[in-house]
Coordinates of C-alpha atoms (C1' of nucleotides) in Angstrom, one line a residue:
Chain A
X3 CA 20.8 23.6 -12.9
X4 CA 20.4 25.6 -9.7
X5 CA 23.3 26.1 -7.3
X6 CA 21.7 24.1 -4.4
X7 CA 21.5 20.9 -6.8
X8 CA 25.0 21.2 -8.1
X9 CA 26.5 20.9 -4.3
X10 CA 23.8 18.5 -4.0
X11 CA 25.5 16.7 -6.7
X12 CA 28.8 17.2 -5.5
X13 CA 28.5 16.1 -2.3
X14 CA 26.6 13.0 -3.8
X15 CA 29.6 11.9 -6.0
X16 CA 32.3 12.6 -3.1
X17 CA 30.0 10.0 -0.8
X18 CA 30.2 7.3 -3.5
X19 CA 34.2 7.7 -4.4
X20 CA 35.4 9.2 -1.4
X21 CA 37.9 11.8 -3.9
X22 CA 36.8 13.5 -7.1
X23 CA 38.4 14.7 -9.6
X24 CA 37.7 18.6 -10.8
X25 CA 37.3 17.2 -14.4
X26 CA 35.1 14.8 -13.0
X27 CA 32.8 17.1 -11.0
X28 CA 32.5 19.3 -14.5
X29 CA 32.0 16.2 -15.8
X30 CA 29.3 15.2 -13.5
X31 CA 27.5 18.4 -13.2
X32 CA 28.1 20.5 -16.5
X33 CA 29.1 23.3 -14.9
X34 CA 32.4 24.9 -16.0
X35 CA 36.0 24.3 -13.7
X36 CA 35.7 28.1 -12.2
X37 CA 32.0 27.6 -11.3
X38 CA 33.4 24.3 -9.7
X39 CA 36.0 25.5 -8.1
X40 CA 34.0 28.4 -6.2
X41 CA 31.9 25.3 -5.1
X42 CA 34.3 23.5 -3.6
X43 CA 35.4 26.8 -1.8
X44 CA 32.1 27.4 -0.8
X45 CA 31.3 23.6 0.5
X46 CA 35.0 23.2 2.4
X47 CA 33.9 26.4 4.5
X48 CA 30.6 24.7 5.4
X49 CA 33.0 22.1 6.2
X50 CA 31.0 19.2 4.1
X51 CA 34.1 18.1 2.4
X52 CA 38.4 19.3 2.5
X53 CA 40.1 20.4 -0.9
X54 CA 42.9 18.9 -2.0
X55 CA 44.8 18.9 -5.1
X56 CA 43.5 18.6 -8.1
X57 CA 40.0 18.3 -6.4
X58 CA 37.8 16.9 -3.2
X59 CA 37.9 14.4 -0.9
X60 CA 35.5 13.5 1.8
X61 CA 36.3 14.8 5.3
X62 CA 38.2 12.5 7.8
X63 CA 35.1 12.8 10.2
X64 CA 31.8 13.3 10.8
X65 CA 32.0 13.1 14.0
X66 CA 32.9 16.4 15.7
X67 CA 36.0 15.0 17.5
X68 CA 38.3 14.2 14.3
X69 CA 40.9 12.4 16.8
X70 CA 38.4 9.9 18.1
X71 CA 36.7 9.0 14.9
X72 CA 40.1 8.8 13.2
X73 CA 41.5 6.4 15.7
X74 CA 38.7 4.4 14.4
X75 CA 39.4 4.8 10.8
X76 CA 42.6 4.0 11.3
X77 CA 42.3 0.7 12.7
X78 CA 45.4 -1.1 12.1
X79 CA 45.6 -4.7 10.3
X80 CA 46.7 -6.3 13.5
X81 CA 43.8 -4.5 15.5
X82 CA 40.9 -5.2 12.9
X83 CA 42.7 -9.1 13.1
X84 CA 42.4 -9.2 16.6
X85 CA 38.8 -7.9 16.7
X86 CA 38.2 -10.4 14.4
X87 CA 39.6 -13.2 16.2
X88 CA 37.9 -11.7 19.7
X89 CA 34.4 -11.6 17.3
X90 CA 34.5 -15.0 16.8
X91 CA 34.0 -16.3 20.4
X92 CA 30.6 -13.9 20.4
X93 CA 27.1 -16.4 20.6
X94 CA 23.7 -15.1 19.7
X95 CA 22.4 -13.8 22.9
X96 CA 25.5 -13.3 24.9
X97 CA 25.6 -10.4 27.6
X98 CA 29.1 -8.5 26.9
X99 CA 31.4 -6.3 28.8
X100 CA 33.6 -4.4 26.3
X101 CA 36.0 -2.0 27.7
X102 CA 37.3 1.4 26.6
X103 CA 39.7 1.4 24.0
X104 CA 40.6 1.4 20.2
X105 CA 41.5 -2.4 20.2
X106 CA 38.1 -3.4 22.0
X107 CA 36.1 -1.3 19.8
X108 CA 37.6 -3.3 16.4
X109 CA 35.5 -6.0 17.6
X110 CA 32.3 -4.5 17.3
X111 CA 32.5 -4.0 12.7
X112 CA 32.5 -8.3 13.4
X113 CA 29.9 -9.1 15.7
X114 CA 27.9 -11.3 14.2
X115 CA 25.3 -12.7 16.9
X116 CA 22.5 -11.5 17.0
X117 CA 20.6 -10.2 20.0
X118 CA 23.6 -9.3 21.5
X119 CA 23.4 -7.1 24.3
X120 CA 27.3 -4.8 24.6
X121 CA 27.4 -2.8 27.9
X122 CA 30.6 -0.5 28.1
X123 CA 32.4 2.2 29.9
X124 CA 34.2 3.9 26.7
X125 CA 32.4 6.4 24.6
X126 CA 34.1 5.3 21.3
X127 CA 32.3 2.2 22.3
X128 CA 29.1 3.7 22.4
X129 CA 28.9 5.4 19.6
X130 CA 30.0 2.6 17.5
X131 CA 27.8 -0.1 19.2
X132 CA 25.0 2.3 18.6
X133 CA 25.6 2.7 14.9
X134 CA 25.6 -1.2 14.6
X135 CA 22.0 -1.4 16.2
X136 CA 23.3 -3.2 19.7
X137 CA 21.2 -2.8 22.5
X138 CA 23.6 -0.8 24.4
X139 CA 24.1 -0.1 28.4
X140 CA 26.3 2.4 29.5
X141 CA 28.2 2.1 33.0
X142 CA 27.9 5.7 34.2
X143 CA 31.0 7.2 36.0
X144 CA 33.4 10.2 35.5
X145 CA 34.4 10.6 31.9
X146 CA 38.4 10.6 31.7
X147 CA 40.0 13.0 29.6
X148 CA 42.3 11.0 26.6
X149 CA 40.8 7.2 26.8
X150 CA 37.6 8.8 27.4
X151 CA 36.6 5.9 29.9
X152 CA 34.4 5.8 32.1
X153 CA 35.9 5.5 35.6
X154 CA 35.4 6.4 39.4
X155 CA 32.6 5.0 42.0
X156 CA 29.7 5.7 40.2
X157 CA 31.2 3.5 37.3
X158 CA 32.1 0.6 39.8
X159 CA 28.9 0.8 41.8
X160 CA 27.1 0.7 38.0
X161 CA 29.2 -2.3 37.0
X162 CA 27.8 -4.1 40.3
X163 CA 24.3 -4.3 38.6
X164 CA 25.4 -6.1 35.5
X165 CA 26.7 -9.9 34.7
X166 CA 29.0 -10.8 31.2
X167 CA 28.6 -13.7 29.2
X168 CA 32.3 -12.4 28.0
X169 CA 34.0 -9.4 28.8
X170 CA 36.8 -7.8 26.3
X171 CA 39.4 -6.0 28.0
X172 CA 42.0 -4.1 26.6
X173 CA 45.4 -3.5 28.4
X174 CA 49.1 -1.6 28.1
X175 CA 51.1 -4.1 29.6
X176 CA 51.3 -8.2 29.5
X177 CA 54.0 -9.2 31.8
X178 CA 54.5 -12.7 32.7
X179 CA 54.9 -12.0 36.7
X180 CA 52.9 -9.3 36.8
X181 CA 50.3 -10.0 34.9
X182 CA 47.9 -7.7 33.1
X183 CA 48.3 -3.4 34.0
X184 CA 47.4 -0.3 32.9
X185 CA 48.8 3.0 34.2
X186 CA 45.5 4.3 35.8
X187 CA 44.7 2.2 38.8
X188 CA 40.8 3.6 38.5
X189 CA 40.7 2.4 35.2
X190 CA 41.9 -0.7 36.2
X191 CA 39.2 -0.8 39.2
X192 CA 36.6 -1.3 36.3
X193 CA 38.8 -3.8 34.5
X194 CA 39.1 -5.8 37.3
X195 CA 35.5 -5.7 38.3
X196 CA 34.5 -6.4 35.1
X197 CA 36.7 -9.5 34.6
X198 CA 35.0 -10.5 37.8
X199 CA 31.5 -10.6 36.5
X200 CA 32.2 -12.1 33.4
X201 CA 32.1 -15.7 32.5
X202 CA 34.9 -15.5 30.4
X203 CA 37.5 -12.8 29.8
X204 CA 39.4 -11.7 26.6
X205 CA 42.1 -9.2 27.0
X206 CA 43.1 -7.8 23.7
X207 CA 46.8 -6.8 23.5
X208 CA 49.6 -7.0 20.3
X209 CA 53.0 -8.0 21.1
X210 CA 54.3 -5.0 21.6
X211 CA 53.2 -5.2 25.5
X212 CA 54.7 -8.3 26.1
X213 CA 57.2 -7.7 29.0
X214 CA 55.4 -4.6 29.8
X215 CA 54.3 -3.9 33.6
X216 CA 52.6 -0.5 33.8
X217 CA 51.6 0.9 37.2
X218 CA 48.4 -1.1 38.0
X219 CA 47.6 -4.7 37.8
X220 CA 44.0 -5.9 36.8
X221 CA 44.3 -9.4 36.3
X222 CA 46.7 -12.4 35.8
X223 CA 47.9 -14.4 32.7
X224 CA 45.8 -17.0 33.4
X225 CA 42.5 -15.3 34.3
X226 CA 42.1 -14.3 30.5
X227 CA 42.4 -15.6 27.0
X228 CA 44.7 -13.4 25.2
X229 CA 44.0 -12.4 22.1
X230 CA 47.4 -11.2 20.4
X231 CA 49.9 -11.1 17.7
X232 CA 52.6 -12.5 15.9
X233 CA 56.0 -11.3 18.5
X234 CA 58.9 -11.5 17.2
X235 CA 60.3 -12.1 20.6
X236 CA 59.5 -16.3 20.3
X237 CA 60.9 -16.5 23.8
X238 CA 58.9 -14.3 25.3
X239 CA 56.0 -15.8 23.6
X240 CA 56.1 -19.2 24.2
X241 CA 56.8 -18.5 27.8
X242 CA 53.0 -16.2 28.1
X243 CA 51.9 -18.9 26.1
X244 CA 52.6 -21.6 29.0
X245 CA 50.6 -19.6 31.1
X246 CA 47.9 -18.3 29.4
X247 CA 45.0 -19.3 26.7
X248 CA 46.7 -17.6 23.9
X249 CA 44.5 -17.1 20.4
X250 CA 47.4 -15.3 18.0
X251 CA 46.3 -13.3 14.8
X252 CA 49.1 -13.0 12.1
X253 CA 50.3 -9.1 12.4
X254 CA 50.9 -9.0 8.7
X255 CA 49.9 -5.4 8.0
X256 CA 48.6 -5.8 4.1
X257 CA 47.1 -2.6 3.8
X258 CA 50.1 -0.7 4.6
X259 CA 48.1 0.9 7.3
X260 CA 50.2 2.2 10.2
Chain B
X17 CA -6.7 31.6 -9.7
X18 CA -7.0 32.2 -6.7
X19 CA -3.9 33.4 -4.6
X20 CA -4.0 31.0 -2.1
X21 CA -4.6 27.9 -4.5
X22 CA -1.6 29.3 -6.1
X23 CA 0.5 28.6 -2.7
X24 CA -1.1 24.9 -2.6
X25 CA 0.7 24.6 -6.1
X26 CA 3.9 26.0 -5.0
X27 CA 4.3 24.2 -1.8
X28 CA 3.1 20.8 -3.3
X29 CA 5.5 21.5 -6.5
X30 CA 8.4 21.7 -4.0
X31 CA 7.1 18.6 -1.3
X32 CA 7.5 16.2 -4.8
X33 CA 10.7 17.7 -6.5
X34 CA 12.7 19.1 -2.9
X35 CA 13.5 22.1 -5.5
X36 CA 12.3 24.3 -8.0
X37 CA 13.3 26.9 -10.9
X38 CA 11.3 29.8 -10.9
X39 CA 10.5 29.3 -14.5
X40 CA 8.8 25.5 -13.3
X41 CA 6.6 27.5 -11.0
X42 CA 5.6 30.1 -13.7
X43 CA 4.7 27.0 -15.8
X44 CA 2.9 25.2 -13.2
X45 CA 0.7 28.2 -11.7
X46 CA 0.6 30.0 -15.4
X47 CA 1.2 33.2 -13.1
X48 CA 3.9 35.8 -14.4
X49 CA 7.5 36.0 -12.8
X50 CA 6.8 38.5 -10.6
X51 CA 3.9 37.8 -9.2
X52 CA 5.9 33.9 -8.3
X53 CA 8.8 35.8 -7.1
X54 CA 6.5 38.2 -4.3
X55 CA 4.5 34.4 -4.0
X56 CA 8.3 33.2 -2.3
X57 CA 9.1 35.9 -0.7
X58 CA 5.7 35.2 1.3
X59 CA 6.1 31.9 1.5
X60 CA 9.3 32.5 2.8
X61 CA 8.4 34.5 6.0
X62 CA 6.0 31.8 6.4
X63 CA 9.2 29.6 6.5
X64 CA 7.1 27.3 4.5
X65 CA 10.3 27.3 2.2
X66 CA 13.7 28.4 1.4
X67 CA 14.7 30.8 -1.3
X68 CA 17.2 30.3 -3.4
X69 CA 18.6 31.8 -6.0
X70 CA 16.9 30.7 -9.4
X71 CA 13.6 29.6 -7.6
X72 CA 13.2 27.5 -3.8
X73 CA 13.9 24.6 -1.9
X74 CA 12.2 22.7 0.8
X75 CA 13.7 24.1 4.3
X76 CA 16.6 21.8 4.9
X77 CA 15.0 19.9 7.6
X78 CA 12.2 18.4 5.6
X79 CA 15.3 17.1 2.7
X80 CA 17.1 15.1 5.5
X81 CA 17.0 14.2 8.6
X82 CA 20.1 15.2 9.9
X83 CA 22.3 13.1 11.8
X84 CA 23.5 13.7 15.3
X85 CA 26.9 15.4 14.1
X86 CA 25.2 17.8 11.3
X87 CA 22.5 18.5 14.0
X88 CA 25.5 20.1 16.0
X89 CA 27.2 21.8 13.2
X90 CA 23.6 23.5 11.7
X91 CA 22.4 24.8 15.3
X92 CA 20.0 27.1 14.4
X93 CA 20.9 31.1 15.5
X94 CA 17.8 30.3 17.8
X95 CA 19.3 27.5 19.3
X96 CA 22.4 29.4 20.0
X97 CA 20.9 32.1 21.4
X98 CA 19.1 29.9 23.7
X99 CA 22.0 28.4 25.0
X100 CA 23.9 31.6 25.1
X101 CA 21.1 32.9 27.3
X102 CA 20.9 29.8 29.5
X103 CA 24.8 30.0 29.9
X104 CA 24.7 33.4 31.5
X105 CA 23.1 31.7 34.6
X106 CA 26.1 29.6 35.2
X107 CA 28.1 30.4 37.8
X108 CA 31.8 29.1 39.2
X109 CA 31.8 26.2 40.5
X110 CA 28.3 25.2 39.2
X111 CA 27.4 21.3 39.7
X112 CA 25.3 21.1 36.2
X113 CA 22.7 18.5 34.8
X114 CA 22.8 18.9 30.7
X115 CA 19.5 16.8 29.3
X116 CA 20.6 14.9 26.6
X117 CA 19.6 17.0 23.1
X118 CA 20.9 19.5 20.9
X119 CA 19.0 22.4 22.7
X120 CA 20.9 21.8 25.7
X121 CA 24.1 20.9 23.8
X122 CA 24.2 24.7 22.6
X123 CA 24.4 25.5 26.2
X124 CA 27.9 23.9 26.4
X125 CA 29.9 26.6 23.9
X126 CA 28.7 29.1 25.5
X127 CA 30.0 28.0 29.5
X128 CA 32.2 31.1 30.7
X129 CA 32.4 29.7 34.8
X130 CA 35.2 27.9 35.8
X131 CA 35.4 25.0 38.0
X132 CA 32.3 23.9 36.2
X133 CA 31.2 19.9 37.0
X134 CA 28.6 18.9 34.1
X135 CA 26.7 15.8 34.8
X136 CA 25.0 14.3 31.5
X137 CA 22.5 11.8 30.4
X138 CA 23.3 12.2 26.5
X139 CA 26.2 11.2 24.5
X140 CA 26.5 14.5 22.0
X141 CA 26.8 16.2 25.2
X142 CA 29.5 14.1 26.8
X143 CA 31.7 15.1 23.5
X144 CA 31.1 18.3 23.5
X145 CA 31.6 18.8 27.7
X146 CA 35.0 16.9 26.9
X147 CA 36.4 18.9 24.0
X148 CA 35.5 22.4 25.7
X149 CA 37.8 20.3 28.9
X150 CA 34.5 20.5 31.7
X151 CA 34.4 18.1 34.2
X152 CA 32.5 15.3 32.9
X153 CA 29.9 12.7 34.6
X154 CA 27.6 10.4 33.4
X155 CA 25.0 8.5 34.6
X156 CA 24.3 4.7 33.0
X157 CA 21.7 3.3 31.7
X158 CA 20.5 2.0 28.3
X159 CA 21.5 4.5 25.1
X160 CA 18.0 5.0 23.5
X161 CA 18.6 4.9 19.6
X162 CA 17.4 8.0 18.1
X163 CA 17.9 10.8 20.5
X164 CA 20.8 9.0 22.2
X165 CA 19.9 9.5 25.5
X166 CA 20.8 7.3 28.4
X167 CA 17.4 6.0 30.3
X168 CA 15.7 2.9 32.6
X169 CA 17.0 1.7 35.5
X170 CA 20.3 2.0 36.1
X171 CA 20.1 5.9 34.7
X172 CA 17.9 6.6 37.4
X173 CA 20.1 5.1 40.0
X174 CA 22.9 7.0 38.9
X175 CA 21.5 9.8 38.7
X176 CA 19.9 9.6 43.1
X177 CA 23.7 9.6 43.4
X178 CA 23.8 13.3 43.1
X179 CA 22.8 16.9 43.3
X180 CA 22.9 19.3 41.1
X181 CA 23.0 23.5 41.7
X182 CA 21.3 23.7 38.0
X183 CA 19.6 21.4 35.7
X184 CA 19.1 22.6 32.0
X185 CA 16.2 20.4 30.3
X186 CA 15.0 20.0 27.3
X187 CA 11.6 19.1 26.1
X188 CA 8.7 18.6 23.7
X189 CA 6.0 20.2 24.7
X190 CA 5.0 23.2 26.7
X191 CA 1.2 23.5 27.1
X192 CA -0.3 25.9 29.6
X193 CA -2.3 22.7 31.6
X194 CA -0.2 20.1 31.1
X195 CA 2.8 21.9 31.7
X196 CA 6.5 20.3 30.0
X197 CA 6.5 17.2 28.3
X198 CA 8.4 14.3 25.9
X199 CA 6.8 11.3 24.2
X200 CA 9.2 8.8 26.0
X201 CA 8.2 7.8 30.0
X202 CA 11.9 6.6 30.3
X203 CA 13.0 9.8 29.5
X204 CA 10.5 11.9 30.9
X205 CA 11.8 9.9 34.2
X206 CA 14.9 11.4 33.9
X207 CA 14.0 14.7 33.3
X208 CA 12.1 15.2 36.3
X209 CA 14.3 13.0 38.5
X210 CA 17.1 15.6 37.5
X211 CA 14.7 18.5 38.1
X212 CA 14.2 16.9 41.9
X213 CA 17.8 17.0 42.5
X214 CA 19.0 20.2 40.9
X215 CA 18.1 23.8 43.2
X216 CA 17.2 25.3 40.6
X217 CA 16.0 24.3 36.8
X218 CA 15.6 25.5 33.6
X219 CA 14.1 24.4 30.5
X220 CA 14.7 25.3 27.0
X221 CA 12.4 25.2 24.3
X222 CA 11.6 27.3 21.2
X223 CA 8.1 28.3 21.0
X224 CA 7.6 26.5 18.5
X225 CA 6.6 24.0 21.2
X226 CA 4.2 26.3 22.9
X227 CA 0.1 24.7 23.1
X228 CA 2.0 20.8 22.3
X229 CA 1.2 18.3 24.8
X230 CA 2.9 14.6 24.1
X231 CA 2.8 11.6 25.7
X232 CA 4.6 12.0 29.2
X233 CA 4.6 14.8 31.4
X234 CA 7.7 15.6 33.3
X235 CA 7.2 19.3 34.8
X236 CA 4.7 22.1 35.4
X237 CA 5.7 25.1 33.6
X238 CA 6.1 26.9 37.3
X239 CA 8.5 24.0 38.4
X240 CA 11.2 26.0 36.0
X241 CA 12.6 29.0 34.4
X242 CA 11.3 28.4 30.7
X243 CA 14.2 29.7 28.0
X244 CA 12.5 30.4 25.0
X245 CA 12.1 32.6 21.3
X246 CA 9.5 35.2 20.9
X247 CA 6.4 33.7 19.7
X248 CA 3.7 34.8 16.7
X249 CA 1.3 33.4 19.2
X250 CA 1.7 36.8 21.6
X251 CA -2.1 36.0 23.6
X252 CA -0.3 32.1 24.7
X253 CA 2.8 33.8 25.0
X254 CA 1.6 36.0 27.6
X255 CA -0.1 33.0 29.4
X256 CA 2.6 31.2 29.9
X257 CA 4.4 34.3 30.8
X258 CA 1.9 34.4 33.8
X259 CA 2.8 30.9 34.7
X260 CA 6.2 30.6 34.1
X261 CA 9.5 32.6 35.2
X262 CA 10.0 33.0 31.2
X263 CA 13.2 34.4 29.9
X264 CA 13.0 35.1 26.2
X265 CA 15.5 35.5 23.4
X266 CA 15.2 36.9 20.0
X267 CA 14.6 34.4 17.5
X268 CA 15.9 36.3 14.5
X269 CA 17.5 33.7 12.1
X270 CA 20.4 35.5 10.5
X271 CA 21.8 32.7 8.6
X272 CA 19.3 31.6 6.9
X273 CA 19.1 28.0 9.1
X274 CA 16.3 26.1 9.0
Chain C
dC2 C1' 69.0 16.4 -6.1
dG3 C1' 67.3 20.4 -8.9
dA4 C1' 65.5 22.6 -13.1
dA5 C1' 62.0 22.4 -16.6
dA6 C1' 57.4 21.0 -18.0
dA7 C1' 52.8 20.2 -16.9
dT8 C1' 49.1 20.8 -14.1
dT9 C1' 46.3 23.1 -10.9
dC10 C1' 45.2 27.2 -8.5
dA11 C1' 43.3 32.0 -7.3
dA12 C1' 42.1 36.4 -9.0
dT13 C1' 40.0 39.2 -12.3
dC14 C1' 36.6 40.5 -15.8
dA15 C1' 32.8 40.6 -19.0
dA16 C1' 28.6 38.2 -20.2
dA17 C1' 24.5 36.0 -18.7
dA18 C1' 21.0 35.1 -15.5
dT19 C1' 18.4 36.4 -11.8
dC20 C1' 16.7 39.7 -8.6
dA21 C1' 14.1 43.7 -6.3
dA22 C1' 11.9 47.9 -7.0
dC23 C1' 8.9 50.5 -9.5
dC24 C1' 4.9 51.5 -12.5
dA25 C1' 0.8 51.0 -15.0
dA26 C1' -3.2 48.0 -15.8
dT27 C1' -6.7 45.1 -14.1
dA28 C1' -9.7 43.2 -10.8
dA29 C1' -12.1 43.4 -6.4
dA30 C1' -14.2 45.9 -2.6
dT31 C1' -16.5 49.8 -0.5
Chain D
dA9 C1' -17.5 55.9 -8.7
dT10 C1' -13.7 55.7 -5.9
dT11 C1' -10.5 53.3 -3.5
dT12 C1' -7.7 49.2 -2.6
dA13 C1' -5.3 45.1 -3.7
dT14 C1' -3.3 42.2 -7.0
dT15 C1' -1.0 41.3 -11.2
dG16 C1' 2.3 41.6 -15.2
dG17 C1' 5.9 44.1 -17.4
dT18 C1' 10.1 47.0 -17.3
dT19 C1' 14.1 48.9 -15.3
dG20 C1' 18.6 49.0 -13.3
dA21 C1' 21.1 46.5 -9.6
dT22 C1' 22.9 42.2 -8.0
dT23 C1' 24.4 37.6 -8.4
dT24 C1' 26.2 33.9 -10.8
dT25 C1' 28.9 32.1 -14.4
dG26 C1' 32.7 30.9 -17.7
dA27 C1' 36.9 32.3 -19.7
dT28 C1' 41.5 34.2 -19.2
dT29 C1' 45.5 35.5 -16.8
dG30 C1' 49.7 34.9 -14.1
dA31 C1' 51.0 32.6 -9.8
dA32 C1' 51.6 28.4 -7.2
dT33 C1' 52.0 23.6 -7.0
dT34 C1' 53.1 19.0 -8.5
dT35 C1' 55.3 16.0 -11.6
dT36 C1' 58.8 14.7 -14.9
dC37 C1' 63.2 14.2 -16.3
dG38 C1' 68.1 15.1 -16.6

DNA sequence: CGAAAATTCAATCAAAATCAACCAATAAAT
DNA sequence: ATTTATTGGTTGATTTTGATTGAATTTTCG
């Protein structure tokens, strides 16, 4: 067997188990554990899979920024819950806004409807609207370092061409009085606008924001359904729930996943 | 047999089994080791194949197409020095237009000036203008699946919203008539819409693409400086040379990349 | 928690396979 | 007939491989 079709093989059991034994690789390709070894020395530096005890595993990424994509493996059961639940209110054909953001982009693994057109300001967005075969607009704008949104005039005067079915929005504060806010008041510029041109709204946000009122209000209680979690602050909760359309996942976190 | 019919044998050994053992090829050709060995040495400079050790492979481009992320990782040392090249005309306090590809995208690394504001149409180079921290625009419109570009309507109003000192371009074609050009109209749009507003342009394009003429033209070959490899072809070479402000980089391939 | 046992690792070396360079023999061209 | 190009075999050099070693790591167990 020639070198090229051993890593060939290699790499071809690491995509189908994720990890891989070294005794399974020898297994695999009847080559002895040194010659395997080298390999997996060799492949690591071309950065097609990481070493770890004992044997392989498939990289975090393929996407050049590990910290993005991660985010996105990493989705948390109470985020891929609420993506889920936000999923569900998605009809064939529906024109949607979904904002920048880790909790908005859970949504898009459960879209369903078909012909659904997603326009959004958030590259994570993008790139995993793209991979699920929407038809995708992007709002153009300045891109902002860490949420990697799409903000500033040239994102507002974009927005102004489009009209939402449903827009998803995705927040760091849910305060009774003050509504819904996010520390960035440009950021929330495009929130707002796009809540405005929407239908519908849906503002994603777990518990944890309840009683949280960051710098910049987008939107009130009541001008969104809020999708949310479980709180244990049953107060708290029932009050937001007076005031809003509240749709609650169960934040049971089965997989352990933080 | 004839030499050449013994090239036709090789070549169509490979296109059905992606690799071969020399010992195949001496079976299949009934030709002696040697004379196979000298056959892929040719066939290599011809970069018709790969070498390999214990016989050849197809060049890696023809196994699979790579996808957007491996594109970025296997930049070819042409590629690089392309972008290395078009770097050095980048000043502080540039305003840039990147075209959407990885030609262009091996520009970024390479981006010395400070103050630099980098105004995009394609999503690989957003990531890559982010992680090297640049100032980052981009213009709307609808991501294009494939090359991942941002097109139509609402790209080409974004984009009348600025100016540019420099636009770098990529393309598919360069043809002494019909000048630079890309099978996609929507894109081709962009291109030249970008070229309009930028004082000065530049294209990039190995010469591989010299004497191709697809769908929709964008440029004439004067309309830019043309970045390119040295070319077998030294009698087109020289014509464009007439034409266009050519600036031409070695296109040694040191690593071996396809 | 910490020591002992077991496993896995990296480094080294000799054997095997493959390679490039060279030479003589053959075929083709002048 | 002489020269030139191509071929096949041989040589020593290079690369790859598998086994062995002691070191490093993980697991087990007291």
């Amino acid at each position: 067997m020639l070198t090229f079709e051993r890593y060939e093989k290699i790499l071809n059991y690491l995509e189908n188990n994720k990890v891989a034994k070294l005794a399974e690789l020898v297994e695999v390709t009847d080559a002895s554990e040194s010659t395997i070894r080298r390999d997996l020395t060799i492949l690591e530096g071309e950065k097609k899979l990481k070493r770890i005890h004992g044997g392989a595993s498939l990289l975090k990424s393929k996407v050049a920024e590990p910290s993005m994509f991660e985010k996105q493996q990493q989705f948390t059961n109470e985020k891929k819950q609420m993506g889920e639940r936000a999923a569900q209110f998605i009809q064939d054909g529906d024109c949607l806004f979904i904002d920048a953001g880790t909790s908005t982009q859970a949504i898009i693994p459960f879209i369903q409807a078909k012909d659904v057109v997603i326009v959004t300001n958030g590259l994570n967005i993008i790139e995993d609207a793209i991979q699920h075969q929407f038809r995708t607009y992007v709002i153009g704008g300045y891109v902002k370092s860490g949420t990697h949104a799409f903000i500033g005039k040239g994102a507002v005067d974009s927005l102004q061409q489009f009209r939402f079915d449903k827009a998803f929005i995705g927040t760091n504060g849910v305060d009774i009085q003050f509504g819904y806010s996010t520390p960035d008041p440009e950021e929330a510029q495009i929130k707002q606008l796009a809540m405005k041109q929407a239908s519908q709204s849906f503002v994603l946000a777990d518990s944890s924001k309840f009683g949280d009122a960051t710098f910049a209000k987008f939107a009130s209680l009541e001008d969104a359904v809020l999708i949310t979690t479980e709180s244990d602050d049953h107060v708290y909760f029932e009050k937001v729930s007076k005031i809003a359309n509240v749709e609650v996942v169960s934040n049971d976190d089965l997989y352990g996943n933080s």
